[in-house]
Coordinates of C-alpha atoms in Angstrom, one line a residue:
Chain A
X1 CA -56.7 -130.1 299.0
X2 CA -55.2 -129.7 295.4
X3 CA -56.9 -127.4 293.7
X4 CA -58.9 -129.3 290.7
X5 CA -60.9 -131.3 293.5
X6 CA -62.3 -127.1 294.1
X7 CA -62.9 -127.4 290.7
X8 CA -65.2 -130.4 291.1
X9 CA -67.2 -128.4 293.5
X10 CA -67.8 -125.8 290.7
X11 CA -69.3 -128.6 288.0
X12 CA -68.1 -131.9 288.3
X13 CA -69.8 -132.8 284.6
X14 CA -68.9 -131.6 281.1
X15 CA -72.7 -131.6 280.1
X16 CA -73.1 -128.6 283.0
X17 CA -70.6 -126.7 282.0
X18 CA -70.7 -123.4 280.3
X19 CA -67.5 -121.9 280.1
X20 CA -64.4 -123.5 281.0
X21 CA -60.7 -122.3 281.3
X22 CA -57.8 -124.8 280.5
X23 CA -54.5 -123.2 281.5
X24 CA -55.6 -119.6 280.2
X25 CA -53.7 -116.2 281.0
X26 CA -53.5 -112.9 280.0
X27 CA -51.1 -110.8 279.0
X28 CA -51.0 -107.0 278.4
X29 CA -47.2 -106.8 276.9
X30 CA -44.5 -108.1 279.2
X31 CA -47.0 -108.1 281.7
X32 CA -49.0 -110.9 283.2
X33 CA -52.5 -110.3 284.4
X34 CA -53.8 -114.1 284.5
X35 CA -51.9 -117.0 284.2
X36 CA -52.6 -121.2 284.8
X37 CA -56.2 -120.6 285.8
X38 CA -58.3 -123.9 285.0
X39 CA -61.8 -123.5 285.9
X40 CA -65.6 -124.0 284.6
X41 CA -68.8 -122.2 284.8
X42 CA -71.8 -124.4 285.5
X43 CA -75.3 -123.9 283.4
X44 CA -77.1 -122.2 286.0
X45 CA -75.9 -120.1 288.9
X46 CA -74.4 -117.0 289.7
X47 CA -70.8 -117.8 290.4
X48 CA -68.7 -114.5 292.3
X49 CA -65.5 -113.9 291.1
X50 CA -63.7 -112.4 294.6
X51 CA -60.4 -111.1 295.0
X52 CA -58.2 -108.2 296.2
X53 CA -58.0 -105.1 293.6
X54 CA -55.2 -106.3 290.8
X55 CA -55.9 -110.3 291.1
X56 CA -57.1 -109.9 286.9
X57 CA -61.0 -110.5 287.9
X58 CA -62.1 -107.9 285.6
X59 CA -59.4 -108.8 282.9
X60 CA -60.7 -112.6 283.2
X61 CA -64.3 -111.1 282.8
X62 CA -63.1 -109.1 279.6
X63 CA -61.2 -112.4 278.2
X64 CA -64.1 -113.9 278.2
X65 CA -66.3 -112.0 275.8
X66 CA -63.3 -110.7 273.8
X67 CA -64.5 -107.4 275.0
X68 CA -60.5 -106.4 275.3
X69 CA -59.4 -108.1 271.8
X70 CA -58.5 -103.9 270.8
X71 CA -56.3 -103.5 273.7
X72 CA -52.7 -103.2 272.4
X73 CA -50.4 -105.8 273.6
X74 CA -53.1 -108.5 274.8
X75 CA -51.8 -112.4 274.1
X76 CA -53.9 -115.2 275.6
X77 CA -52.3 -118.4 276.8
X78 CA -54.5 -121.8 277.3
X79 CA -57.3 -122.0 276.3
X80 CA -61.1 -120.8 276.7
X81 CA -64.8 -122.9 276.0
X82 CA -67.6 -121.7 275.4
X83 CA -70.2 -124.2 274.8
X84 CA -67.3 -126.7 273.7
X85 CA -65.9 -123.9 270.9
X86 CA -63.1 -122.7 271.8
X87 CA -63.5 -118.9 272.2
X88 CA -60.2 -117.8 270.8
X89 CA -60.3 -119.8 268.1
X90 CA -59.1 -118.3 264.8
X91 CA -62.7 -118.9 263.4
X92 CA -64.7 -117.7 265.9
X93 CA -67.0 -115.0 265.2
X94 CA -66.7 -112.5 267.7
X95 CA -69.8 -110.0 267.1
X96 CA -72.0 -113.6 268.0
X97 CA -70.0 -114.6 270.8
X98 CA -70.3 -111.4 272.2
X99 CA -73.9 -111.3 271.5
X100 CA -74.3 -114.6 273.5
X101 CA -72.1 -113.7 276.1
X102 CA -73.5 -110.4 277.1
X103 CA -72.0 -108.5 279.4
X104 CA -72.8 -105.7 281.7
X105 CA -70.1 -103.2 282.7
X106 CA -69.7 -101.3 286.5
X107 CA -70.6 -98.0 285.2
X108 CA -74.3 -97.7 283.4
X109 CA -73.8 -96.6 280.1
X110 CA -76.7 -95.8 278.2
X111 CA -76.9 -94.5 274.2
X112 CA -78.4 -91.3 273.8
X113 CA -81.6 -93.0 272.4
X114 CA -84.8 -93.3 274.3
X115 CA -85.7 -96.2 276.7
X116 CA -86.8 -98.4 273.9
X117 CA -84.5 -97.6 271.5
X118 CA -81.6 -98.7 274.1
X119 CA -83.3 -102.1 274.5
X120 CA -83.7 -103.2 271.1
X121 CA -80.1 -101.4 270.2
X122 CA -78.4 -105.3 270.2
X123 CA -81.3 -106.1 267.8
X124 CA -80.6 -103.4 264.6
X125 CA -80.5 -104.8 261.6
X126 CA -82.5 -107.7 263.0
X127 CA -86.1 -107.3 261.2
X128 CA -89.1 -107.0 264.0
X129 CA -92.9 -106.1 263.7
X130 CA -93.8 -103.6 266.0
X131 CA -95.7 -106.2 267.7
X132 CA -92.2 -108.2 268.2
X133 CA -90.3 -105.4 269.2
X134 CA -92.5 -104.2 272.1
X135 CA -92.5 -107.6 273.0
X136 CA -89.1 -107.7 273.1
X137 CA -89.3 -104.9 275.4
X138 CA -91.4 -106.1 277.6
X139 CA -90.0 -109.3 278.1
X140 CA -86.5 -107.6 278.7
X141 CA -87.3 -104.3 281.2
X142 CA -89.6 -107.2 283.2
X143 CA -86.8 -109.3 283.5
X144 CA -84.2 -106.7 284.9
X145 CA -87.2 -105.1 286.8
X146 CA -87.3 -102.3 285.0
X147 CA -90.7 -102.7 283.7
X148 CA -92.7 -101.1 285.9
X149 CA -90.5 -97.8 286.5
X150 CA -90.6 -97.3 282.7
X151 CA -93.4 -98.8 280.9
X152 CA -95.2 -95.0 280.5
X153 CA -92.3 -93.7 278.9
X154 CA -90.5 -95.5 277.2
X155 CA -90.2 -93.2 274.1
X156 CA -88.3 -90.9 276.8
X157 CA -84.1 -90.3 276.4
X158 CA -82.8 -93.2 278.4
X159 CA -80.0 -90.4 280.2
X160 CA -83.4 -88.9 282.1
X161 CA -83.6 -92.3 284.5
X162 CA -81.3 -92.5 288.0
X163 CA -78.3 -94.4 288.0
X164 CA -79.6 -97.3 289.3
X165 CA -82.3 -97.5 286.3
X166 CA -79.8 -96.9 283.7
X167 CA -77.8 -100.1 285.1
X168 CA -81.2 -102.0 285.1
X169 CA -81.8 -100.5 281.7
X170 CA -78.0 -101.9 280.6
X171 CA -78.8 -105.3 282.0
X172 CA -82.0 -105.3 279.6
X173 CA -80.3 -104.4 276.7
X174 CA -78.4 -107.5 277.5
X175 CA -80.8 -109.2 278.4
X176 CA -83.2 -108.2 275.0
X177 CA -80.7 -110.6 273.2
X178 CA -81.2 -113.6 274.8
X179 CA -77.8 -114.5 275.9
X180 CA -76.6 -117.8 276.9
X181 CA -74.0 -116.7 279.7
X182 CA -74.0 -113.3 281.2
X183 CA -70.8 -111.2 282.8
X184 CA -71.5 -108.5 285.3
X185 CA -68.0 -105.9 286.1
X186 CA -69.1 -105.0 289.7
X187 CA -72.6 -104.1 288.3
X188 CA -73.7 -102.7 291.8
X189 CA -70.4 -100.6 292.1
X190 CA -72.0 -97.1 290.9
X191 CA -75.5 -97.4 292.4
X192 CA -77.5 -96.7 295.5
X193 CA -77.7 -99.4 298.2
X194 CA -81.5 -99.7 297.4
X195 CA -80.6 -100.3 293.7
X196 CA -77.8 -102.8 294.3
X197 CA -80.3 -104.8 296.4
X198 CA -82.7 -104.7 293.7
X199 CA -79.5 -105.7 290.7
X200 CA -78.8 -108.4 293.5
X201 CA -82.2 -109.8 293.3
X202 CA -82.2 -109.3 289.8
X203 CA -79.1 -111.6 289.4
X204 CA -80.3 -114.6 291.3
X205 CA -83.8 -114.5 289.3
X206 CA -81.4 -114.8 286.5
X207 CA -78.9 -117.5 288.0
X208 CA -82.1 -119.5 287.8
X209 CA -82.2 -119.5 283.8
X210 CA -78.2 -119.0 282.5
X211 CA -75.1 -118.5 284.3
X212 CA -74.4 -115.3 285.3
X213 CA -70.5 -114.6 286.3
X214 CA -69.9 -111.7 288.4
X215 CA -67.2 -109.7 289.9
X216 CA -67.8 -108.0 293.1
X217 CA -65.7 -106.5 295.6
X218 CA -68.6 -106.5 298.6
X219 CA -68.0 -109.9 300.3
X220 CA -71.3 -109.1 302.3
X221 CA -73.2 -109.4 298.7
X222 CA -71.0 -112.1 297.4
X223 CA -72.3 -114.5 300.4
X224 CA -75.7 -113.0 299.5
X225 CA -75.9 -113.8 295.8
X226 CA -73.3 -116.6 295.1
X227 CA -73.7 -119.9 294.1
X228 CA -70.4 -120.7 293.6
X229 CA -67.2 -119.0 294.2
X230 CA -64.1 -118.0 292.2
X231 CA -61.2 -116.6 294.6
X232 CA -58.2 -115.1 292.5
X233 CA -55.0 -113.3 293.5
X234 CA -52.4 -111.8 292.3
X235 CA -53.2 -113.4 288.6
X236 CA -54.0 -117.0 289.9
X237 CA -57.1 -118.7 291.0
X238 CA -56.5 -119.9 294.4
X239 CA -59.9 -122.0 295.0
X240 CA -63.1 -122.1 293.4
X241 CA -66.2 -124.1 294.9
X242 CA -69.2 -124.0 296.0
X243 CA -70.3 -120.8 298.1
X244 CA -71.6 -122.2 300.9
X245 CA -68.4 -124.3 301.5
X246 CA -66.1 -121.1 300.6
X247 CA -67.5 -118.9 303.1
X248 CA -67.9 -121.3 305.6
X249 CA -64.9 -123.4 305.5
X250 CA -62.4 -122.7 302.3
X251 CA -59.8 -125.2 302.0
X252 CA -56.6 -122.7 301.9
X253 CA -55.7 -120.2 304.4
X254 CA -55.0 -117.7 302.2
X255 CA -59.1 -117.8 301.1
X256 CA -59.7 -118.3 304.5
X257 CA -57.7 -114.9 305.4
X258 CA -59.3 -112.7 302.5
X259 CA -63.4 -114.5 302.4
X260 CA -63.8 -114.9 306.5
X261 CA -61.8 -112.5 308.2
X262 CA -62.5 -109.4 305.6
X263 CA -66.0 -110.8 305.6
X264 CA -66.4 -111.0 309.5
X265 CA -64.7 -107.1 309.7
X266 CA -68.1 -106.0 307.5
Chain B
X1 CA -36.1 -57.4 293.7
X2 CA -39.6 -57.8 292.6
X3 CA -42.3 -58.6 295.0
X4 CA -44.4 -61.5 293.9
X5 CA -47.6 -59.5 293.9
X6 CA -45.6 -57.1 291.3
X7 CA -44.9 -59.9 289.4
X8 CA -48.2 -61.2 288.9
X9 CA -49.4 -57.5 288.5
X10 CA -46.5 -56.9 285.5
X11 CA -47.8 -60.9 284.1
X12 CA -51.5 -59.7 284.3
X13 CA -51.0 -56.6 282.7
X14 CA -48.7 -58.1 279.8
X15 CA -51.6 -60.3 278.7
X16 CA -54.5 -57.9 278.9
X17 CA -51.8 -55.6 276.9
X18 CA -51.9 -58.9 274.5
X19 CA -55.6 -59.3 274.5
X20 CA -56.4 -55.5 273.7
X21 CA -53.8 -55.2 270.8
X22 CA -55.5 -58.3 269.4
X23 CA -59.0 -56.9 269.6
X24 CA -57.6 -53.8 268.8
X25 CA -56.3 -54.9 265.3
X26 CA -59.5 -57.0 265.2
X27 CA -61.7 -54.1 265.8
X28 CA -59.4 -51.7 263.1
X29 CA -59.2 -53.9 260.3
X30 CA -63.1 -54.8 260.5
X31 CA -64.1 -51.0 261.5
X32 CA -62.4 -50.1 258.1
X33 CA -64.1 -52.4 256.0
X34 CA -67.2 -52.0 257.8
X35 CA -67.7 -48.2 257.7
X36 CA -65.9 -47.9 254.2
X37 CA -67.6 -51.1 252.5
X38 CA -71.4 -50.1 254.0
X39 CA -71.5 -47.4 251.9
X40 CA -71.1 -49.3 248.8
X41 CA -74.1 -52.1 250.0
X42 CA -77.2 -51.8 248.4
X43 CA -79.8 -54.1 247.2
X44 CA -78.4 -53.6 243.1
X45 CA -74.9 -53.9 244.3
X46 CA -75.7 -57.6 246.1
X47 CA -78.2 -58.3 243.2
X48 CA -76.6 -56.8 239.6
X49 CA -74.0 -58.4 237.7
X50 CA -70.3 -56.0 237.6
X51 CA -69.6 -54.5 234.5
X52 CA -66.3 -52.6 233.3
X53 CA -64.2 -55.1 235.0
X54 CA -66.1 -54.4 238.0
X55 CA -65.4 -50.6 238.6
X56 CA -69.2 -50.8 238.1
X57 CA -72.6 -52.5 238.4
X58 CA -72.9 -55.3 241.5
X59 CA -71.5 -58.6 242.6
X60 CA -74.2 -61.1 242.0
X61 CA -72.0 -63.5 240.1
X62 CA -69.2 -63.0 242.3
X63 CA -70.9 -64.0 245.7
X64 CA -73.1 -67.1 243.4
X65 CA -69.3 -68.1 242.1
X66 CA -67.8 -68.3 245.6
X67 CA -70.6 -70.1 247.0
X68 CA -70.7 -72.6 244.1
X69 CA -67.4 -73.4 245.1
X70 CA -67.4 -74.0 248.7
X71 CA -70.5 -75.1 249.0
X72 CA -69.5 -77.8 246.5
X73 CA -65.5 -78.2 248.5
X74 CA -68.1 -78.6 251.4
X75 CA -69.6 -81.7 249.7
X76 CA -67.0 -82.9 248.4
X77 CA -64.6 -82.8 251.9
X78 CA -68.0 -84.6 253.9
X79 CA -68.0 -87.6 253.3
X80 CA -63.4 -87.8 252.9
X81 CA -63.3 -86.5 256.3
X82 CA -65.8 -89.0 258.0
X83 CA -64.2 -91.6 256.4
X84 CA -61.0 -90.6 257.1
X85 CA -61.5 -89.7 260.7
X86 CA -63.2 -92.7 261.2
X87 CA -60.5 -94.9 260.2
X88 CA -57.8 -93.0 261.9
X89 CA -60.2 -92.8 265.2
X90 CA -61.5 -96.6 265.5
X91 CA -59.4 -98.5 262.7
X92 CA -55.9 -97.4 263.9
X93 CA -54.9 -99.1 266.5
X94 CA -51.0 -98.8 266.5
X95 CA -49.5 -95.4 267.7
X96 CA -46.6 -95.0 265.8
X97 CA -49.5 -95.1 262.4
X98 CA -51.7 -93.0 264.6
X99 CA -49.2 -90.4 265.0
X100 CA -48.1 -90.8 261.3
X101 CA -51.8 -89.9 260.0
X102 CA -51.6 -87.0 262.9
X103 CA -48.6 -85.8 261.3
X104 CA -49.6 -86.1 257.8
X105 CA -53.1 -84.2 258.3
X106 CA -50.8 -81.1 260.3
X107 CA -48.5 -80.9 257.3
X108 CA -51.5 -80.9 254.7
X109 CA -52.9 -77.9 257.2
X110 CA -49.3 -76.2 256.8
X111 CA -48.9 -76.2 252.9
X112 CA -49.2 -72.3 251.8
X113 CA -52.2 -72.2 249.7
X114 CA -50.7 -71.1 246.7
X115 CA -48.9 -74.5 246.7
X116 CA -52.8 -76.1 246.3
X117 CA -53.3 -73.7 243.4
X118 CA -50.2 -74.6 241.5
X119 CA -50.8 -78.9 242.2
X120 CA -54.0 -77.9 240.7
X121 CA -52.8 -76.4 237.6
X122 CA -50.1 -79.1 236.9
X123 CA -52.5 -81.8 237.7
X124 CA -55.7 -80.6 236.4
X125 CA -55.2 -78.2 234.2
X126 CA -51.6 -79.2 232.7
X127 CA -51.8 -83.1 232.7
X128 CA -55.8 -83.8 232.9
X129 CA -56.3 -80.7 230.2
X130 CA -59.6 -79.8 232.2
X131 CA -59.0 -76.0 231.7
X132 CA -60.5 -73.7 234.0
X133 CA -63.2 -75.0 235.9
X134 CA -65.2 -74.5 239.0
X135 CA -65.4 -77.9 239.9
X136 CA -61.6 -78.4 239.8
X137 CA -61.5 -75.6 242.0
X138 CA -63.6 -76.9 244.3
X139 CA -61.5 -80.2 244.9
X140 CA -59.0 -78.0 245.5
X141 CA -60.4 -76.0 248.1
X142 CA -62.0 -79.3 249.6
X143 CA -58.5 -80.8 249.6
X144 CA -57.6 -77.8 251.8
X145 CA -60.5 -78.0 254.4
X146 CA -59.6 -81.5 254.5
X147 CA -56.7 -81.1 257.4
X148 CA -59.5 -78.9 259.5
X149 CA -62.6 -81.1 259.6
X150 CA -60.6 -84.1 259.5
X151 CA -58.9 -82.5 263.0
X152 CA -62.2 -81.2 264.4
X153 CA -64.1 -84.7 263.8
X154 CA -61.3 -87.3 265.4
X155 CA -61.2 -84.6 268.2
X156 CA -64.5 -84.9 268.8
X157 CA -64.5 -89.1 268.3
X158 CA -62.2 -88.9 271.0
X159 CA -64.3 -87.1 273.2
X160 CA -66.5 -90.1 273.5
X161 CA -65.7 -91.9 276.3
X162 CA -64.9 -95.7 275.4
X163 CA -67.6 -97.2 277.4
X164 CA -69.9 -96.5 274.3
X165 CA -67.8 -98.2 272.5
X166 CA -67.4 -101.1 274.8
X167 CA -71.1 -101.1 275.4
X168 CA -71.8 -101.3 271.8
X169 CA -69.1 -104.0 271.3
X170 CA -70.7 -106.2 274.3
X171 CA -74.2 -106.1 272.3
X172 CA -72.8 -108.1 269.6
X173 CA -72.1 -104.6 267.1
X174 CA -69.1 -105.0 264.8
X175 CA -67.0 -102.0 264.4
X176 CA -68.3 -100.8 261.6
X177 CA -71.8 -100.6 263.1
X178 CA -70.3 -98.8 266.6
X179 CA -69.2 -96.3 263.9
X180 CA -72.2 -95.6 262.0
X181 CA -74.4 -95.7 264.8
X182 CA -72.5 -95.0 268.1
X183 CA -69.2 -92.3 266.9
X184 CA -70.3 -90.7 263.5
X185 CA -73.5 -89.4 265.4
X186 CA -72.2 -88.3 268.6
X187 CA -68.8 -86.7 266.4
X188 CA -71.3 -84.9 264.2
X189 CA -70.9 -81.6 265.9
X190 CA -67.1 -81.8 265.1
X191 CA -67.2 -82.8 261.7
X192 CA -70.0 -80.0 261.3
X193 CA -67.9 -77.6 262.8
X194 CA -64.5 -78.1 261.4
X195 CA -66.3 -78.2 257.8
X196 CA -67.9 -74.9 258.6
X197 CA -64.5 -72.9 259.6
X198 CA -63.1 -74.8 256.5
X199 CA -65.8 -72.9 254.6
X200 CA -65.1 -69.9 256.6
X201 CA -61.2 -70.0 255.2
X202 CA -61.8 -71.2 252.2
X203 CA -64.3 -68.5 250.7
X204 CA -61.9 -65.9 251.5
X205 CA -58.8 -67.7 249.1
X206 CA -57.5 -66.4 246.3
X207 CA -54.8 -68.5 245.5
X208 CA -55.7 -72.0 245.2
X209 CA -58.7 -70.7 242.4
X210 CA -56.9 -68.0 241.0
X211 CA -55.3 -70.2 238.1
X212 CA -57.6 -73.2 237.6
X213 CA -61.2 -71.9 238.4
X214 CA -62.4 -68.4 238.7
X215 CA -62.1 -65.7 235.7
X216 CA -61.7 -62.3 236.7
X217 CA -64.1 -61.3 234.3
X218 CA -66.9 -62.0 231.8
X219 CA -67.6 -65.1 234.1
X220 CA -71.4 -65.7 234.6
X221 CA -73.4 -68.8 236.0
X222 CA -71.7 -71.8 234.7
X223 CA -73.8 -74.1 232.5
X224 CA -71.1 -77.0 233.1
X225 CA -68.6 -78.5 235.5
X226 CA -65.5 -77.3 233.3
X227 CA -66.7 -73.4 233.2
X228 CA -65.0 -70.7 235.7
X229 CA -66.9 -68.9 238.2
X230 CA -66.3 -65.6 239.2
X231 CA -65.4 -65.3 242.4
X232 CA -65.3 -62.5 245.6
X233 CA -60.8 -62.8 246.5
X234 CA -60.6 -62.7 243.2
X235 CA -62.9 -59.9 241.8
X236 CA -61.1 -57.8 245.1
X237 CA -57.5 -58.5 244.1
X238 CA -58.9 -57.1 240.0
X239 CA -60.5 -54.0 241.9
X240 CA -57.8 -53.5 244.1
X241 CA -55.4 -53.3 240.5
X242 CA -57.9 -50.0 239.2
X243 CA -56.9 -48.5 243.2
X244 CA -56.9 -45.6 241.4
X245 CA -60.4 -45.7 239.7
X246 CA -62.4 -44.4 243.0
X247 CA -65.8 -46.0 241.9
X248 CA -63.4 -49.3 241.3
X249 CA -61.9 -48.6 244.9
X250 CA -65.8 -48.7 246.2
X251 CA -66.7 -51.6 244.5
X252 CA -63.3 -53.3 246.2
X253 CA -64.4 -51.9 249.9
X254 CA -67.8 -53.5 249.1
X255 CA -67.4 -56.6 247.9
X256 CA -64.3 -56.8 251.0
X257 CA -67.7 -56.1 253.3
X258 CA -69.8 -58.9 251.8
X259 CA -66.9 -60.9 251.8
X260 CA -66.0 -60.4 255.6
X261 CA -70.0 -60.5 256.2
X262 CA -70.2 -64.4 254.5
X263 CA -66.7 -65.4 256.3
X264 CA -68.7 -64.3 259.9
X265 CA -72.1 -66.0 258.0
X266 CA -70.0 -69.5 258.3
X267 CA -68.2 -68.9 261.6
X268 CA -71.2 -68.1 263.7
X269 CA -73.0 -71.1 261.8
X270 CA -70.2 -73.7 263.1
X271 CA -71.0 -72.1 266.6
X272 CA -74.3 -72.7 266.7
X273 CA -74.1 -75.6 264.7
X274 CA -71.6 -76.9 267.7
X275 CA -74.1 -75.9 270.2
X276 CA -77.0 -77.9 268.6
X277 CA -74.8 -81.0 267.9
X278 CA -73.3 -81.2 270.8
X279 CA -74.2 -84.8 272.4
X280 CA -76.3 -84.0 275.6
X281 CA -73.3 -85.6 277.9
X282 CA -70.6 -83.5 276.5
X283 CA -72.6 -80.1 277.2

């Protein structure tokens, strides 16, 4: 099956489409990370980004809030929509993509500020009552279930709550700025199995509202939490589709090899 | 042949020969200026102006002079070595320029002090006519401390760990907002701490003052920014001419004591100053 008939599976209209990739690749140098990948991110969902260590799922991840734009020797090939503006157009004002595009990386990584302070952190400069900004609090420790662990202390240094917290307490900060597409790097990588299950619910509650593209090396949670499916190697994407149809019956051997058979040895 | 337990007896007993003779000349130099220059401290010595050239009468104006002056280089190498490190830390991006600034702060740290104190003349003093002044004295000495809190602050910016910055990046912050509230806070410590042993060298100089900013005598509390200072190098290297004058001699072991006692004054602030600055991760 050729490959853009995956594609379909993923969005087949324009209108549902958040990101999409036309031909884009990365390169660090002489190097090639990504090449040719052609893909889109639908409206709602959580799509996985699978793949052996090395395939570029992180780099793609990066790409796609500019978060790597300082790294020395990156060149971009094809091109890259976000909301039909092409994200790395000349013109394009990076701070605001990034700030719609938020992203949360595999290790938590919270400012030495208290709870609160950490939350509203995307929001200096941004002039808030205190009304607004506790509010704003609320709104984002509920929605990365956070809330109730925290709400007595949230004038407490943010470095004082577990692991697991501090990534809930990164995905609010994200969250406090109402993004329009959210990246997770292996977001469960650095936590306890009880707090991955909990990030995991977290990210399907939030598949419901914006799209929320994650990279995860756990095939086991992958098949748990995807909607749709991105399977690269080696710098290509090999099939995309819908989840249900990738783990159960993926077109090419080669996704067939890495989704079932690494997924039926867990 | 030597056994290799003898060998790493004969290389363990080399550098605790090393260490002693260190603390040894440490302990000497400081024991003599210690025990000779306590017996000149009292509260009129600290606290009354000199007076025959110093052979008599206190230091007041001298330790006010040398304070005015660093105190002032202090202020005045702040806010150049923030801005500096901060460019060279999260502006700089290409290596070969990275190492170009690295290599242009080490030689500015290498220059022989007396080299400061003659660019000050010719450009101050020769070309910009300002005569003697404090203040142009102070630029000079802030130029020097430059190199040291410039080093200290970029090694502490890249102490932290680039997930802050990536973190702050993802949230929409442009660079210059990572900087002012992300690096320059948690670098604080080093930018405190270089300025600090800056201070720490540069109240002990002679040379870069000598000709632009300090008189060796006669020199009160300045009522301007173009008056020289008297200072405590300075008013030792005038005592240390009248060696032979043994109330003069006193004088020079006493101010030498208050000198050494300021110079530990800064250092043990930058140590503590390091300790409280100190981002909570990096303890």
């Amino acid at each position: 099956m050729p490959q853009s008939q995956h594609l379909k599976l993923v969005s087949s209209a324009p209108h549902h489409v958040a990101i999409s990739l036309e031909n884009f690749g990365v390169w660090f140098g002489d190097s090639c990370i990504l090449s040719g990948v052609n893909a889109h991110l639908p409206k709602r969902g959580v799509t996985v980004l699978v793949g052996p260590s090395g395939a570029g799922k992180s780099t793609l991840l990066r790409a796609l809030n500019r978060i790597s734009d300082d790294m020395a020797g990156l060149s971009i090939q094809g091109r890259a929509y976000f909301e039909g503006c092409e994200i790395y157009a000349k013109d394009c004002d990076v701070t605001k993509l990034r700030a719609r595009i938020g992203m949360v990386f595999q290790k938590p990584c919270v400012f030495p500020r208290s709870i609160a302070q950490n939350v509203l952190f995307g929001l200096r400069g941004v002039k808030l009552s205190q009304a607004q900004k506790h509010d704003i609090v609320e709104q984002a420790l509920r929605g990365a279930a956070l809330w109730n662990d925290v709400h007595a202390r949230l004038g407490e240094r943010a470095d004082t709550l577990s692991m697991g917290q501090q990534q809930r307490l990164c995905i609010a900060r994200a969250l406090a700025l109402k993004p329009d597409v959210l990246l997770m790097d292996e977001p469960t990588a650095s936590v306890d199995p009880v707090s991955a299950r909990t990030i995991e619910a977290l990210m399907r509650d939030l598949g419901r509202t914006i799209p929320v593209l994650t990279v995860t090396h756990n095939l086991a949670q992958a098949k748990r939490i995807a909607d749709h499916v991105l399977f690269l190697c080696e710098g290509q994407l090999v099939e995309a589709g819908d989840a249900a149809h990738m783990f159960s019956n993926a077109a090419l051997p080669k996704t067939q090899t890495y989704l079932c058979d690494e997924f039926c040895e867990c | 042949m030597i056994s290799r337990a003898a060998k790493e007896h004969i290389f363990a007993a080399a550098t605790r020969a090393a260490l002693g003779l260190s603390v040894c000349i440490l302990a000497f130099l400081l024991g003599a200026i210690i025990v000779r220059g306590a017996q000149a401290i009292s509260l009129d010595f600290l606290f009354m102006p000199s007076r025959d050239f110093g052979s008599r009468g206190g230091i007041s104006y001298q330790i006010f002079g040398s304070l005015l002056i660093v105190l002032t280089a202090g202020l005045i190498a702040a806010p150049l070595a923030l801005g500096a490190s901060v460019y060279r830390s999260e502006y700089i991006k290409n290596t070969a320029a990275q190492r170009l600034f690295d290599l242009a702060l080490y030689g500015l740290n290498g220059v022989p002090s007396i080299i400061f104190g003659l660019f000050g003349l010719i450009l101050f003093v020769n070309i910009f006519g300002t005569g003697l002044s404090w203040f142009v004295g102070a630029v000079i000495l802030a130029i020097m401390m430059l190199p040291t809190a410039c080093m200290a602050t970029i090694s502490a910016m890249r102490g932290i760990d680039t997930p802050y910055r990536e973190n702050a990046y993802a949230l929409g912050l442009t660079r210059e907002q990572t900087a002012l509230r992300i690096i320059i806070p948690q670098s604080l410590h080093g930018l405190v701490t270089g300025l600090l042993i800056g201070l720490a060298r540069a109240i002990g100089e002679t040379a870069p003052i000598m000709f632009i900013a300090t008189a060796f005598s006669g020199a009160g509390v300045p009522s301007s920014l173009a008056e020289p200072v008297a200072t405590l190098p300075t008013h030792i290297l005038a005592l240390a001419q009248q060696a032979a004058d043994p109330a003069a001699l006193q004088n020079a072991w006493g101010a030498s004591f208050t000198l050494i006692a300021l110079v530990a004054m800064f250092s043990l602030a930058a140590f503590f100053a390091r300790a409280r600055l100190l981002p909570l991760s990096q303890r």
